[in-house]
Tab-separated table of C-alpha atoms in Angstrom:
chain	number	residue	atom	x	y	z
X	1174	UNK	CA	65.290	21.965	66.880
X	1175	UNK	CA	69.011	21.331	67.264
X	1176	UNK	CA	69.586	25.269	68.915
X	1177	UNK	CA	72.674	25.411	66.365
X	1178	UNK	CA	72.871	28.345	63.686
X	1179	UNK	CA	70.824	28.136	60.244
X	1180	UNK	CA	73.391	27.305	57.771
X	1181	UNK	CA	71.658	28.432	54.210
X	1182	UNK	CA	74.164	26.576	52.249
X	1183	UNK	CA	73.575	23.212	54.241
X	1184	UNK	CA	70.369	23.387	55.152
X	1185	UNK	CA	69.928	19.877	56.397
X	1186	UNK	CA	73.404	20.020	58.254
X	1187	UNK	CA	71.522	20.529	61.322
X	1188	UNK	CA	68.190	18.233	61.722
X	1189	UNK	CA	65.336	18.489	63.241
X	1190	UNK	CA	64.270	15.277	65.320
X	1191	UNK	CA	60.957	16.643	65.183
X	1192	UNK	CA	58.777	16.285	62.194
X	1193	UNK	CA	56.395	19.421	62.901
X	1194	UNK	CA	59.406	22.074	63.542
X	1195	UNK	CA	61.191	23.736	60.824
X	1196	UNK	CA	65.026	23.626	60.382
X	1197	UNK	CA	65.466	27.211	60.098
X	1198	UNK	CA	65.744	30.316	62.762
X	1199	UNK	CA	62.584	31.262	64.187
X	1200	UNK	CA	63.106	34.612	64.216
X	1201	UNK	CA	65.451	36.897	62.034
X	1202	UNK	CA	68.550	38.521	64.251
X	1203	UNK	CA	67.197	41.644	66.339
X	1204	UNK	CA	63.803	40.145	66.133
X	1205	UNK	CA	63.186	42.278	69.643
X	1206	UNK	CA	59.854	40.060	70.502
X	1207	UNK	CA	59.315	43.735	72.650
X	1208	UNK	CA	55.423	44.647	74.155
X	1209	UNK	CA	56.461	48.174	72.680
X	1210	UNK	CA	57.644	49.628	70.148
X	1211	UNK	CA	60.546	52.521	69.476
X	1212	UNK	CA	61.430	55.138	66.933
X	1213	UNK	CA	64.949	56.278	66.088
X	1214	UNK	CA	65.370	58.763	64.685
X	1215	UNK	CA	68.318	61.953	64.700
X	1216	UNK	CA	71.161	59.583	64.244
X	1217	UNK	CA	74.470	61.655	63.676
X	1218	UNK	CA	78.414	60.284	63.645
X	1219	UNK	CA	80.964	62.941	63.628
X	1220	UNK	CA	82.785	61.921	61.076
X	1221	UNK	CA	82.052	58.903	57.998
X	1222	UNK	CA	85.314	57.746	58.353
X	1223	UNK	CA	87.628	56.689	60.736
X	1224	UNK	CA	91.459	56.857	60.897
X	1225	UNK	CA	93.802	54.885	62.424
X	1226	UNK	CA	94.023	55.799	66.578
X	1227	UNK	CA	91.137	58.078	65.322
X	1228	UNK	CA	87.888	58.651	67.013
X	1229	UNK	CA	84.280	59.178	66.039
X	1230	UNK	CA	81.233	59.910	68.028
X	1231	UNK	CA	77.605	58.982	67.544
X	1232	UNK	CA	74.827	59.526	68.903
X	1233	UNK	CA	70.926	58.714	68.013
X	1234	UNK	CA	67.625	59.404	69.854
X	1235	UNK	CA	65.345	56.944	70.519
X	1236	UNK	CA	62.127	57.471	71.899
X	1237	UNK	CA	59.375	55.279	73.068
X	1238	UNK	CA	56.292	55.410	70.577
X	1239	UNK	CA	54.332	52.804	71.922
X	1240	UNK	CA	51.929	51.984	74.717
X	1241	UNK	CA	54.169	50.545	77.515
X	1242	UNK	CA	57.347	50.691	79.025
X	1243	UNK	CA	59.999	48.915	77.156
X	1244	UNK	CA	63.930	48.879	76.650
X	1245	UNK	CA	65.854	48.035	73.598
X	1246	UNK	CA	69.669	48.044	72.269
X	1247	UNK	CA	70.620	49.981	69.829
X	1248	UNK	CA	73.329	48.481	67.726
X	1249	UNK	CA	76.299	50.031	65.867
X	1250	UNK	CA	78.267	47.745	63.233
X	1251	UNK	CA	81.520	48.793	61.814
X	1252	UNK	CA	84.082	47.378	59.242
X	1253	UNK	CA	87.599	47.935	58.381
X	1254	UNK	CA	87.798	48.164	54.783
X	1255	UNK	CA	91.619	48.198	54.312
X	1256	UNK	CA	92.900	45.640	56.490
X	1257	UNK	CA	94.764	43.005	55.040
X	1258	UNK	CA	96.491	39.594	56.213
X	1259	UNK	CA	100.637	39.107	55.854
């Protein structure tokens, strides 16, 4: 395939020169393709919101639960609900 990102809205955009692969991502995003798995678990924030020049902590515990040694990212998203454009 092309390497370029799945576009759901154009989904022939982007071709494939080969007839035997699909168009679309192989995997979804945070796939891990890991030999191990993890459990989180305990996450916590210490507070839901944030204010402006504000600060929140968080923390989570994550814990190996499979059969061999592994790593993995944990990921934290966050989005300003009241910012606007002038």
């Amino acid at each position: 395939n092309t390497g370029r990102p799945y576009n759901a809205d154009k989904p022939n955009k982007y071709t494939s020169r080969y007839f035997d692969e699909a168009n679309g991502p192989l995997y979804p995003f945070g796939y891990g393709l890991s030999y191990t798995t993890f459990k989180v678990s305990d996450v916590k924030m210490s507070a839901p919101t944030l204010k402006r020049d504000g600060k929140v902590t968080a923390s989570v515990e994550v814990t190996n639960s499979g059969k061999r040694e592994g790593a993995t990212v944990i990921q934290m998203y966050v989005q300003d609900v009241t910012a606007s454009m002038s």
